[in-house]
Short mmCIF file of C-alpha atoms and ligand atoms in Angstrom, two decimals:
data_model
loop_
_atom_site.label_atom_id
_atom_site.label_comp_id
_atom_site.label_asym_id
_atom_site.label_seq_id
_atom_site.Cartn_x
_atom_site.Cartn_y
_atom_site.Cartn_z
CA MET F 1 -50.37 3.70 -5.90
CA SER F 2 -47.68 1.42 -4.46
CA THR F 3 -44.68 2.94 -2.73
CA ILE F 4 -42.65 4.90 -5.29
CA ASP F 5 -39.02 5.99 -5.10
CA ILE F 6 -39.55 9.76 -4.97
CA ALA F 7 -42.45 12.15 -4.43
CA ILE F 8 -41.45 15.69 -5.36
CA ILE F 9 -43.50 18.62 -4.11
CA GLY F 10 -43.24 21.65 -6.37
CA ALA F 11 -42.67 21.63 -10.13
CA GLY F 12 -40.37 24.62 -10.54
CA PRO F 13 -36.81 24.43 -11.86
CA GLY F 14 -35.92 22.55 -8.67
CA GLY F 15 -38.76 20.03 -8.71
CA TYR F 16 -39.20 19.24 -12.39
CA VAL F 17 -35.46 19.00 -13.00
CA CYS F 18 -35.16 16.61 -10.06
CA ALA F 19 -38.06 14.55 -11.43
CA LEU F 20 -36.54 14.25 -14.90
CA ARG F 21 -33.06 13.42 -13.61
CA ALA F 22 -34.39 10.82 -11.17
CA ALA F 23 -36.53 9.22 -13.89
CA LYS F 24 -33.49 9.10 -16.15
CA LEU F 25 -31.66 7.28 -13.36
CA GLY F 26 -34.38 4.64 -13.36
CA LEU F 27 -36.36 5.76 -10.31
CA SER F 28 -40.16 5.93 -10.08
CA VAL F 29 -41.23 9.54 -9.57
CA ALA F 30 -44.37 11.56 -8.82
CA LEU F 31 -44.29 15.32 -9.25
CA VAL F 32 -46.98 17.31 -7.43
CA ASP F 33 -47.84 20.97 -7.99
CA GLU F 34 -50.84 23.09 -7.19
CA ARG F 35 -50.52 24.91 -10.53
CA THR F 36 -51.77 23.13 -13.62
CA SER F 37 -48.96 24.74 -15.62
CA LEU F 38 -45.58 23.21 -14.74
CA GLY F 39 -42.41 25.29 -14.32
CA GLY F 40 -43.12 26.99 -11.00
CA THR F 41 -42.57 30.67 -10.26
CA CYS F 42 -39.59 30.93 -12.62
CA LEU F 43 -41.52 29.91 -15.70
CA ASN F 44 -45.03 31.14 -14.87
CA ILE F 45 -44.56 34.38 -12.95
CA GLY F 46 -40.81 35.03 -12.71
CA CYS F 47 -37.65 34.65 -14.77
CA ILE F 48 -39.19 33.77 -18.13
CA PRO F 49 -42.10 36.25 -18.34
CA SER F 50 -39.82 39.02 -17.10
CA LYS F 51 -37.28 38.19 -19.81
CA THR F 52 -39.97 38.38 -22.49
CA LEU F 53 -41.04 41.84 -21.26
CA LEU F 54 -37.42 42.95 -21.01
CA HIS F 55 -36.86 41.84 -24.60
CA SER F 56 -40.00 43.55 -25.95
CA SER F 57 -39.29 46.81 -24.16
CA GLU F 58 -35.60 46.76 -25.18
CA LEU F 59 -36.63 46.27 -28.79
CA LEU F 60 -38.90 49.30 -28.54
CA SER F 61 -36.18 51.35 -26.93
CA GLU F 62 -33.65 50.36 -29.61
CA MET F 63 -36.06 51.44 -32.31
CA GLN F 64 -36.71 54.72 -30.56
CA ASN F 65 -33.07 55.47 -29.75
CA ASP F 66 -30.80 53.64 -32.19
CA ALA F 67 -32.77 53.31 -35.42
CA ALA F 68 -31.92 56.74 -36.83
CA SER F 69 -28.18 56.55 -36.12
CA ASN F 70 -28.07 53.14 -37.84
CA GLY F 71 -29.70 54.65 -40.91
CA ILE F 72 -33.13 53.16 -40.34
CA ALA F 73 -36.03 55.46 -41.15
CA LEU F 74 -39.24 54.54 -39.35
CA ALA F 75 -42.60 55.50 -40.82
CA GLY F 76 -43.86 56.77 -37.48
CA VAL F 77 -43.00 56.85 -33.79
CA PRO F 78 -42.74 53.23 -32.57
CA THR F 79 -45.17 52.45 -29.76
CA MET F 80 -45.98 49.37 -27.70
CA ASP F 81 -49.28 47.50 -27.87
CA ILE F 82 -49.38 46.29 -24.27
CA PRO F 83 -51.99 43.50 -24.77
CA LEU F 84 -49.97 42.11 -27.71
CA MET F 85 -46.75 42.29 -25.69
CA MET F 86 -48.50 40.34 -22.90
CA GLN F 87 -49.88 37.84 -25.39
CA ARG F 88 -46.37 37.11 -26.65
CA LYS F 89 -45.24 36.64 -23.04
CA LEU F 90 -48.05 34.13 -22.39
CA GLY F 91 -47.21 32.30 -25.60
CA VAL F 92 -43.59 31.82 -24.57
CA VAL F 93 -44.64 30.61 -21.10
CA ALA F 94 -47.23 28.19 -22.52
CA LYS F 95 -44.73 26.75 -24.99
CA LEU F 96 -42.13 26.09 -22.31
CA ALA F 97 -44.69 24.70 -19.82
CA GLY F 98 -45.97 22.37 -22.54
CA GLY F 99 -42.38 21.29 -23.17
CA ILE F 100 -41.90 20.32 -19.52
CA ALA F 101 -45.19 18.39 -19.50
CA LEU F 102 -44.07 16.50 -22.59
CA LEU F 103 -40.66 15.71 -21.09
CA CYS F 104 -42.38 14.39 -17.94
CA LYS F 105 -44.68 12.23 -20.02
CA GLN F 106 -41.78 10.82 -22.04
CA ALA F 107 -39.83 10.13 -18.86
CA LYS F 108 -42.88 8.45 -17.26
CA VAL F 109 -42.98 10.93 -14.38
CA THR F 110 -46.46 10.88 -12.80
CA VAL F 111 -47.61 14.51 -12.68
CA LEU F 112 -50.27 15.22 -10.06
CA GLN F 113 -52.17 18.47 -9.52
CA GLY F 114 -53.07 19.63 -6.03
CA ARG F 115 -51.77 21.07 -2.78
CA ALA F 116 -49.47 18.63 -1.04
CA THR F 117 -48.92 18.12 2.70
CA LEU F 118 -46.56 15.85 4.55
CA LEU F 119 -48.44 13.17 6.47
CA GLY F 120 -45.31 11.57 8.01
CA GLU F 121 -43.71 8.17 7.38
CA GLY F 122 -43.17 8.77 3.69
CA LYS F 123 -46.78 9.74 3.00
CA VAL F 124 -47.90 12.80 1.07
CA GLY F 125 -51.51 13.98 1.02
CA ILE F 126 -52.81 15.80 -2.07
CA GLU F 127 -55.87 18.01 -2.37
CA GLY F 128 -56.91 19.20 -5.80
CA ARG F 129 -57.64 17.57 -9.15
CA ASP F 130 -55.68 14.52 -8.01
CA THR F 131 -56.86 14.33 -4.39
CA GLY F 132 -55.40 11.33 -2.60
CA GLU F 133 -52.36 10.01 -0.85
CA ILE F 134 -49.02 8.72 -2.11
CA SER F 135 -46.30 6.74 -0.39
CA ALA F 136 -42.69 7.32 -1.27
CA LYS F 137 -39.30 6.14 -0.06
CA ASN F 138 -38.04 9.71 -0.53
CA ILE F 139 -39.77 13.08 -0.52
CA VAL F 140 -38.16 16.13 -2.10
CA LEU F 141 -39.48 19.51 -0.98
CA ALA F 142 -39.16 22.06 -3.79
CA THR F 143 -41.93 24.58 -3.10
CA GLY F 144 -39.83 27.68 -3.74
CA SER F 145 -40.49 31.09 -2.29
CA VAL F 146 -43.07 33.87 -2.10
CA PRO F 147 -42.61 37.67 -2.09
CA VAL F 148 -41.92 39.33 1.25
CA GLU F 149 -44.65 41.73 2.30
CA LEU F 150 -44.00 44.97 4.18
CA PRO F 151 -46.17 44.85 7.33
CA PHE F 152 -47.59 48.35 6.86
CA MET F 153 -48.38 47.96 3.18
CA LYS F 154 -49.93 44.60 2.43
CA PHE F 155 -50.25 43.52 -1.19
CA ASP F 156 -53.70 44.40 -2.54
CA GLY F 157 -53.05 43.26 -6.11
CA GLN F 158 -54.04 46.69 -7.44
CA SER F 159 -52.05 49.57 -6.00
CA ILE F 160 -49.57 47.66 -3.83
CA VAL F 161 -48.25 44.80 -5.90
CA SER F 162 -45.59 42.12 -6.10
CA SER F 163 -43.68 41.04 -9.21
CA THR F 164 -46.61 38.78 -10.17
CA GLU F 165 -48.88 41.74 -10.93
CA ALA F 166 -46.06 43.95 -12.24
CA LEU F 167 -45.49 41.31 -14.95
CA ALA F 168 -49.08 41.69 -16.07
CA PHE F 169 -50.14 45.36 -15.81
CA ASP F 170 -52.78 45.96 -18.50
CA LYS F 171 -51.55 49.48 -19.12
CA VAL F 172 -48.45 51.53 -18.44
CA PRO F 173 -48.71 53.09 -14.97
CA GLY F 174 -48.18 56.86 -15.05
CA LYS F 175 -46.05 56.70 -11.93
CA LEU F 176 -44.51 53.50 -10.66
CA LEU F 177 -42.81 53.45 -7.29
CA VAL F 178 -40.45 50.53 -6.75
CA ILE F 179 -39.40 49.56 -3.24
CA GLY F 180 -36.14 47.61 -3.26
CA ALA F 181 -33.32 47.89 -5.82
CA GLY F 182 -32.58 44.16 -6.13
CA ALA F 183 -33.00 42.11 -9.31
CA ILE F 184 -36.80 42.30 -9.37
CA GLY F 185 -37.05 46.04 -8.70
CA LEU F 186 -34.40 46.92 -11.28
CA GLU F 187 -35.62 44.57 -14.01
CA LEU F 188 -39.31 45.42 -13.77
CA GLY F 189 -38.56 49.08 -13.09
CA SER F 190 -36.56 49.11 -16.35
CA VAL F 191 -39.37 47.44 -18.31
CA TRP F 192 -42.01 49.97 -17.30
CA ALA F 193 -39.65 52.95 -17.56
CA ARG F 194 -38.91 51.99 -21.17
CA LEU F 195 -42.63 51.72 -21.83
CA GLY F 196 -43.21 55.23 -20.51
CA SER F 197 -43.74 55.07 -16.72
CA GLU F 198 -42.07 57.56 -14.45
CA VAL F 199 -40.19 55.07 -12.25
CA THR F 200 -38.80 55.95 -8.83
CA VAL F 201 -36.81 53.36 -6.90
CA LEU F 202 -36.40 53.49 -3.11
CA GLU F 203 -33.56 51.45 -1.64
CA PHE F 204 -32.73 50.99 2.00
CA LEU F 205 -28.98 50.37 1.45
CA PRO F 206 -26.39 52.87 0.10
CA GLN F 207 -26.18 51.03 -3.28
CA ILE F 208 -28.46 49.37 -5.79
CA ALA F 209 -27.94 45.67 -6.61
CA PRO F 210 -26.25 45.14 -3.24
CA THR F 211 -24.74 41.74 -4.06
CA PHE F 212 -22.31 43.47 -6.46
CA ASP F 213 -19.24 45.57 -5.65
CA ALA F 214 -20.12 49.23 -5.12
CA ASP F 215 -18.29 50.39 -8.28
CA ILE F 216 -20.32 48.01 -10.47
CA SER F 217 -23.56 49.10 -8.77
CA ARG F 218 -22.68 52.79 -9.25
CA HIS F 219 -22.04 52.20 -12.94
CA LEU F 220 -25.34 50.34 -13.32
CA GLN F 221 -27.18 53.06 -11.42
CA ARG F 222 -25.77 55.78 -13.69
CA SER F 223 -26.78 53.81 -16.80
CA LEU F 224 -30.30 53.24 -15.48
CA ALA F 225 -30.61 56.88 -14.40
CA ARG F 226 -29.82 57.89 -17.99
CA GLN F 227 -32.82 55.77 -19.00
CA GLY F 228 -35.00 57.81 -16.68
CA LEU F 229 -35.10 55.76 -13.47
CA ILE F 230 -34.96 57.95 -10.36
CA PHE F 231 -33.13 56.51 -7.36
CA HIS F 232 -33.33 57.31 -3.66
CA LEU F 233 -30.73 55.32 -1.73
CA GLU F 234 -30.44 54.99 2.04
CA THR F 235 -34.17 55.54 2.09
CA LYS F 236 -36.39 53.70 4.54
CA VAL F 237 -40.05 53.33 3.69
CA THR F 238 -42.15 54.13 6.74
CA GLY F 239 -45.78 54.10 5.66
CA CYS F 240 -48.33 53.93 2.89
CA GLU F 241 -51.87 55.08 2.29
CA VAL F 242 -54.05 54.22 -0.69
CA LYS F 243 -56.86 56.59 -1.65
CA ASP F 244 -58.96 56.42 -4.83
CA GLY F 245 -56.51 54.00 -6.41
CA ARG F 246 -53.45 56.19 -5.78
CA ALA F 247 -50.81 55.36 -3.22
CA VAL F 248 -48.91 57.82 -1.07
CA VAL F 249 -45.76 56.28 0.35
CA THR F 250 -43.84 57.98 3.12
CA ALA F 251 -40.14 57.39 3.67
CA GLU F 252 -37.16 58.67 5.61
CA LYS F 253 -33.77 59.65 4.20
CA GLY F 254 -31.04 61.04 6.45
CA GLY F 255 -33.58 62.06 9.09
CA GLN F 256 -35.72 63.84 6.50
CA GLY F 257 -39.29 62.83 5.72
CA LEU F 258 -40.15 62.15 2.06
CA SER F 259 -43.43 61.40 0.35
CA PHE F 260 -44.07 59.75 -3.02
CA GLU F 261 -47.32 59.50 -4.95
CA ALA F 262 -47.78 56.62 -7.34
CA ASP F 263 -50.35 54.78 -9.45
CA LYS F 264 -48.67 51.48 -8.61
CA VAL F 265 -46.19 50.48 -5.92
CA LEU F 266 -44.05 47.43 -6.64
CA VAL F 267 -42.73 45.98 -3.39
CA ALA F 268 -39.57 43.99 -4.25
CA VAL F 269 -37.80 43.66 -0.93
CA GLY F 270 -36.94 39.99 -1.21
CA ARG F 271 -38.62 36.60 -1.09
CA ARG F 272 -39.11 34.07 1.70
CA PRO F 273 -39.29 30.27 1.66
CA ASN F 274 -42.73 28.95 0.80
CA THR F 275 -43.27 26.53 3.68
CA ALA F 276 -46.88 27.33 4.60
CA GLY F 277 -49.31 24.41 4.73
CA LEU F 278 -46.70 21.69 4.20
CA ASN F 279 -47.08 20.41 7.77
CA LEU F 280 -43.29 20.36 8.07
CA GLU F 281 -43.05 20.49 11.85
CA ALA F 282 -45.28 17.48 12.42
CA ALA F 283 -43.22 15.55 9.88
CA GLY F 284 -40.00 16.37 11.75
CA VAL F 285 -38.62 18.90 9.23
CA THR F 286 -37.01 21.86 11.02
CA LEU F 287 -36.60 25.49 9.99
CA ASP F 288 -33.72 27.88 10.75
CA ALA F 289 -34.07 31.41 12.16
CA LYS F 290 -34.69 32.78 8.64
CA GLY F 291 -37.54 30.35 8.02
CA ARG F 292 -35.48 28.18 5.64
CA VAL F 293 -35.67 24.40 5.76
CA GLU F 294 -32.62 23.09 7.61
CA THR F 295 -30.56 20.52 5.73
CA ASP F 296 -27.09 19.03 5.79
CA ALA F 297 -24.66 19.79 2.93
CA GLY F 298 -26.26 16.92 0.99
CA LEU F 299 -29.70 18.57 1.30
CA ARG F 300 -31.23 15.99 3.68
CA THR F 301 -33.63 17.53 6.19
CA LYS F 302 -33.90 16.38 9.80
CA ALA F 303 -36.76 14.03 8.83
CA ALA F 304 -35.65 10.64 7.48
CA GLY F 305 -36.14 10.34 3.72
CA VAL F 306 -37.11 14.01 3.29
CA TRP F 307 -34.88 16.28 1.19
CA ALA F 308 -35.21 19.98 0.35
CA ILE F 309 -33.85 22.08 -2.53
CA GLY F 310 -33.99 25.54 -4.10
CA ASP F 311 -35.40 28.68 -2.51
CA LEU F 312 -36.55 26.66 0.50
CA VAL F 313 -32.98 26.10 1.72
CA ALA F 314 -29.86 28.21 2.36
CA GLY F 315 -28.08 29.95 -0.52
CA PRO F 316 -29.09 32.38 -3.24
CA MET F 317 -32.73 32.15 -4.38
CA LEU F 318 -31.99 31.42 -8.02
CA ALA F 319 -33.48 28.99 -10.51
CA HIS F 320 -30.10 27.64 -11.62
CA LYS F 321 -29.10 26.99 -8.01
CA ALA F 322 -32.32 24.99 -7.54
CA GLU F 323 -31.56 23.05 -10.72
CA ALA F 324 -28.07 22.16 -9.57
CA GLU F 325 -29.44 21.03 -6.21
CA ALA F 326 -32.10 18.99 -8.00
CA HIS F 327 -29.38 17.02 -9.78
CA LEU F 328 -27.45 16.54 -6.56
CA VAL F 329 -30.47 15.10 -4.74
CA ALA F 330 -31.55 12.87 -7.63
CA GLU F 331 -28.02 11.45 -7.90
CA ARG F 332 -27.75 10.87 -4.18
CA ILE F 333 -31.15 9.18 -3.96
CA ALA F 334 -30.02 6.92 -6.81
CA GLY F 335 -27.01 6.02 -4.68
CA HIS F 336 -24.45 7.96 -6.70
CA LYS F 337 -21.79 10.31 -5.40
CA ALA F 338 -22.50 14.00 -5.95
CA LEU F 339 -20.57 16.88 -4.43
CA PRO F 340 -22.35 19.67 -2.55
CA LEU F 341 -22.55 23.00 -4.37
CA ASP F 342 -20.07 25.79 -3.83
CA HIS F 343 -22.46 28.74 -3.38
CA ASP F 344 -19.65 31.21 -4.18
CA ASN F 345 -19.49 30.01 -7.77
CA ILE F 346 -23.20 30.34 -8.52
CA PRO F 347 -23.57 33.18 -11.01
CA GLY F 348 -25.98 36.02 -10.30
CA VAL F 349 -27.43 38.20 -13.04
CA VAL F 350 -29.52 41.34 -13.15
CA TYR F 351 -31.11 41.46 -16.61
CA THR F 352 -31.24 45.21 -17.00
CA SER F 353 -29.72 47.09 -19.91
CA PRO F 354 -26.77 46.96 -19.47
CA GLU F 355 -26.87 43.63 -17.66
CA ALA F 356 -24.88 42.99 -14.51
CA ALA F 357 -23.45 39.56 -13.75
CA SER F 358 -21.24 38.18 -11.05
CA ALA F 359 -19.58 34.89 -10.12
CA GLY F 360 -17.18 34.00 -7.35
CA LEU F 361 -16.22 36.53 -4.71
CA THR F 362 -16.69 40.25 -5.06
CA GLU F 363 -13.66 42.39 -4.25
CA LYS F 364 -15.36 43.34 -0.98
CA MET F 365 -16.08 39.73 -0.01
CA ALA F 366 -12.52 38.69 -0.85
CA LYS F 367 -11.08 41.44 1.36
CA GLU F 368 -13.52 40.57 4.15
CA ARG F 369 -12.14 37.01 3.99
CA GLY F 370 -8.65 38.39 4.52
CA LEU F 371 -7.44 37.79 0.96
CA GLU F 372 -5.04 40.11 -0.84
CA VAL F 373 -6.36 40.75 -4.32
CA LYS F 374 -5.40 42.02 -7.74
CA VAL F 375 -8.12 43.70 -9.78
CA GLY F 376 -8.13 44.03 -13.57
CA LYS F 377 -10.71 46.03 -15.49
CA SER F 378 -11.49 46.42 -19.16
CA PHE F 379 -14.08 48.66 -20.75
CA TYR F 380 -16.64 47.90 -23.45
CA ALA F 381 -15.80 51.28 -24.99
CA ALA F 382 -12.44 49.80 -26.07
CA ASN F 383 -14.00 46.69 -27.65
CA GLY F 384 -14.64 46.62 -31.38
CA ARG F 385 -17.72 44.41 -31.28
CA ALA F 386 -19.27 46.56 -28.54
CA LEU F 387 -18.82 49.76 -30.54
CA ALA F 388 -20.13 48.08 -33.69
CA SER F 389 -23.22 46.97 -31.76
CA ASP F 390 -24.18 50.19 -29.93
CA ALA F 391 -23.05 48.50 -26.70
CA ALA F 392 -20.15 50.65 -25.50
CA ASP F 393 -21.52 51.01 -21.96
CA GLY F 394 -19.88 48.88 -19.28
CA TYR F 395 -16.81 47.02 -18.11
CA ALA F 396 -15.57 43.71 -16.77
CA LYS F 397 -13.74 43.35 -13.49
CA VAL F 398 -11.54 40.37 -12.72
CA ILE F 399 -10.47 39.70 -9.15
CA SER F 400 -7.63 37.30 -8.45
CA ASP F 401 -5.38 36.34 -5.57
CA LYS F 402 -2.41 38.71 -5.39
CA ALA F 403 0.16 36.02 -4.65
CA THR F 404 -1.07 33.06 -6.72
CA ASP F 405 -3.23 34.73 -9.44
CA ARG F 406 -5.97 32.19 -8.65
CA LEU F 407 -9.24 33.57 -10.00
CA LEU F 408 -11.48 34.69 -7.12
CA GLY F 409 -14.33 36.41 -8.90
CA VAL F 410 -15.61 38.20 -11.96
CA GLN F 411 -18.19 40.93 -12.29
CA ILE F 412 -19.41 42.38 -15.54
CA VAL F 413 -21.72 45.29 -16.18
CA GLY F 414 -22.47 45.52 -19.87
CA ALA F 415 -24.24 43.92 -22.82
CA SER F 416 -24.51 40.11 -22.67
CA ALA F 417 -22.93 39.99 -19.21
CA SER F 418 -25.35 37.12 -18.46
CA GLU F 419 -23.73 35.04 -21.22
CA LEU F 420 -20.12 36.14 -20.66
CA ILE F 421 -20.20 35.18 -16.99
CA ALA F 422 -20.35 31.46 -17.91
CA GLU F 423 -16.68 31.55 -18.87
CA ALA F 424 -15.82 32.93 -15.45
CA VAL F 425 -17.85 30.19 -13.75
CA ALA F 426 -15.93 27.50 -15.65
CA HIS F 427 -12.54 28.94 -14.64
CA LEU F 428 -13.70 29.33 -11.03
CA GLU F 429 -14.93 25.73 -10.90
CA TYR F 430 -11.65 24.36 -12.30
CA GLY F 431 -9.59 26.52 -9.94
CA GLY F 432 -8.09 28.49 -12.82
CA SER F 433 -6.13 31.71 -12.69
CA ALA F 434 -6.77 35.10 -14.27
CA GLU F 435 -3.90 34.24 -16.61
CA ASP F 436 -5.78 31.12 -17.74
CA ILE F 437 -8.59 33.33 -19.04
CA ALA F 438 -6.06 35.63 -20.69
CA LEU F 439 -4.28 32.70 -22.39
CA CYS F 440 -7.46 31.22 -23.87
CA VAL F 441 -7.92 32.44 -27.42
CA HIS F 442 -11.14 34.42 -27.70
CA ALA F 443 -12.83 34.98 -31.04
CA HIS F 444 -12.43 38.43 -32.51
CA PRO F 445 -14.41 40.57 -32.58
CA THR F 446 -16.56 39.46 -29.65
CA LEU F 447 -17.69 40.92 -26.36
CA SER F 448 -15.89 38.02 -24.65
CA GLU F 449 -12.66 39.90 -25.38
CA VAL F 450 -13.69 42.38 -22.69
CA LEU F 451 -13.31 39.62 -20.10
CA LYS F 452 -10.03 38.46 -21.63
CA ALA F 453 -8.65 42.00 -21.58
CA ALA F 454 -9.67 42.44 -17.93
CA ALA F 455 -7.91 39.16 -17.10
CA GLN F 456 -4.75 40.30 -18.95
P1 NAI P 1 -33.47 41.17 -3.32
O1 NAI P 1 -33.23 40.57 -2.00
O2 NAI P 1 -32.61 40.83 -4.47
O3 NAI P 1 -33.41 42.77 -3.20
C1 NAI P 1 -34.26 43.46 -2.32
C2 NAI P 1 -33.75 44.86 -2.12
O4 NAI P 1 -34.68 45.55 -1.31
C3 NAI P 1 -32.43 44.90 -1.38
O5 NAI P 1 -31.56 45.76 -2.08
C4 NAI P 1 -32.82 45.46 -0.01
O6 NAI P 1 -31.80 46.23 0.57
C5 NAI P 1 -34.02 46.30 -0.33
N1 NAI P 1 -34.96 46.52 0.77
C6 NAI P 1 -35.35 45.61 1.68
N2 NAI P 1 -36.26 46.16 2.52
C7 NAI P 1 -36.45 47.44 2.10
C8 NAI P 1 -37.27 48.52 2.54
N3 NAI P 1 -38.11 48.37 3.56
N4 NAI P 1 -37.19 49.71 1.89
C9 NAI P 1 -36.35 49.84 0.82
N5 NAI P 1 -35.57 48.86 0.37
C10 NAI P 1 -35.61 47.67 0.99
O7 NAI P 1 -35.00 40.89 -3.61
P2 NAI P 1 -35.90 40.91 -4.93
O8 NAI P 1 -35.38 41.83 -5.95
O9 NAI P 1 -37.28 41.10 -4.42
O10 NAI P 1 -35.73 39.44 -5.46
C11 NAI P 1 -36.12 38.33 -4.66
C12 NAI P 1 -35.30 37.12 -4.96
O11 NAI P 1 -35.53 36.68 -6.26
C13 NAI P 1 -33.82 37.39 -4.82
O12 NAI P 1 -33.21 36.31 -4.19
C14 NAI P 1 -33.36 37.52 -6.24
O13 NAI P 1 -32.02 37.14 -6.40
C15 NAI P 1 -34.32 36.58 -6.97
N6 NAI P 1 -34.49 37.05 -8.32
C16 NAI P 1 -33.48 36.87 -9.19
C17 NAI P 1 -33.57 37.38 -10.46
C18 NAI P 1 -32.43 37.20 -11.35
O14 NAI P 1 -31.61 36.32 -11.13
N7 NAI P 1 -32.28 38.00 -12.38
C19 NAI P 1 -34.74 38.10 -10.93
C20 NAI P 1 -35.72 38.25 -9.92
C21 NAI P 1 -35.59 37.74 -8.67
#
């Protein structure tokens, strides 16, 4: 192959989006991934499969809990066929992965399968189905992240598992212990709790979902506790033993020793950049103290012609952040202007029921930055559409600057928070005020009126 414009390593929402954008801009692109199925962690073992399981289990729970009050008589007790639920999940993943492959083909992106390594001077080595070497004017690193392991309880794929296995259990674990109350722990804990597991969540910090304000987290915790999840906060896991397929996890809470028995332990204590085997150092790419690839604001690494995006670099580890960075890099390589991302405005969502979503600054962050704030709240229980839809649980919280009313942040815990937060992102990006949200006419009756009312 002659020297191409861009070689992209990693075909997740960072890599494949960068490939498609760059191809659209007229550049020649190769996209390398060790998986045969494109889409990376997000599509194959992350965001998308978890959303299918969340949907299936929510449907079951609605039938069990809301059918009768809506006047629906069911012939028997609704139950879940786990293999069929998993089959649906795989079908959704396969369809989307096929879609990406088709888009790449149409855009004339060369897709290569194999493990890639940097060989220096614009060269990338590949080992796999497409073993060989490619030369590129630019290299984009987009290899994502891998789950963090606790040193005293290594993943064994059976009893001590990461999200990958917890998305594919072949039966409902009797007892599931979740370590870490971030997005992964809460989402997958909710799935298996709805399907019948006894789920206990251990969290090191004094609140679940620690990127949210404490009041939002408390509300979410109460809602999840009503669904059966058991929480132990300020609890530090200290050890683990696995015997005959059962795990015994020891922990410490306020100086007291605790012990938990479980059929499965899901360790969801964060993810770390996936830099292993890329030969970064030799190629001149440097890492920071947290193991992230160091870049400038325009996502150039220290090595000439090498860029990095997504979970590999600073900022929240989120698919949509990787996508936005993919566009930025593609545009810049094509010689166009593209502004660096404002990390504050990247929305974060926990897809539990109710959902929790946030954009901009939390009240706590705003105060830590020395800002004086105004806070407006509005409750789903006062919203017509919410009551009509069995979705009265939750509220929206709007945070604005006390003196200027400039919108600083929005957090929502409640149904469809993941969709409603987009409006907040738009106002934040345009530098709007809380009043701007309040003055926009919102359709009635919709859940979006909860945000409008909070802004008012
Ligand atoms: P996380 O960083 O979001 O949360 C990990 C939680 O574990 C934190 O609350 C932390 O305090 C706690 N923790 C850490 N060490 C602990 C210990 N030894 N004992 C008890 N608790 C401990 O990590 P998570 O949930 O694993 O997700 C990884 C990444 O993937 C995150 O960046 C997350 O944002 C992203 N992700 C996003 C999703 C979404 O947007 N809905 C879904 C899944 C993952």
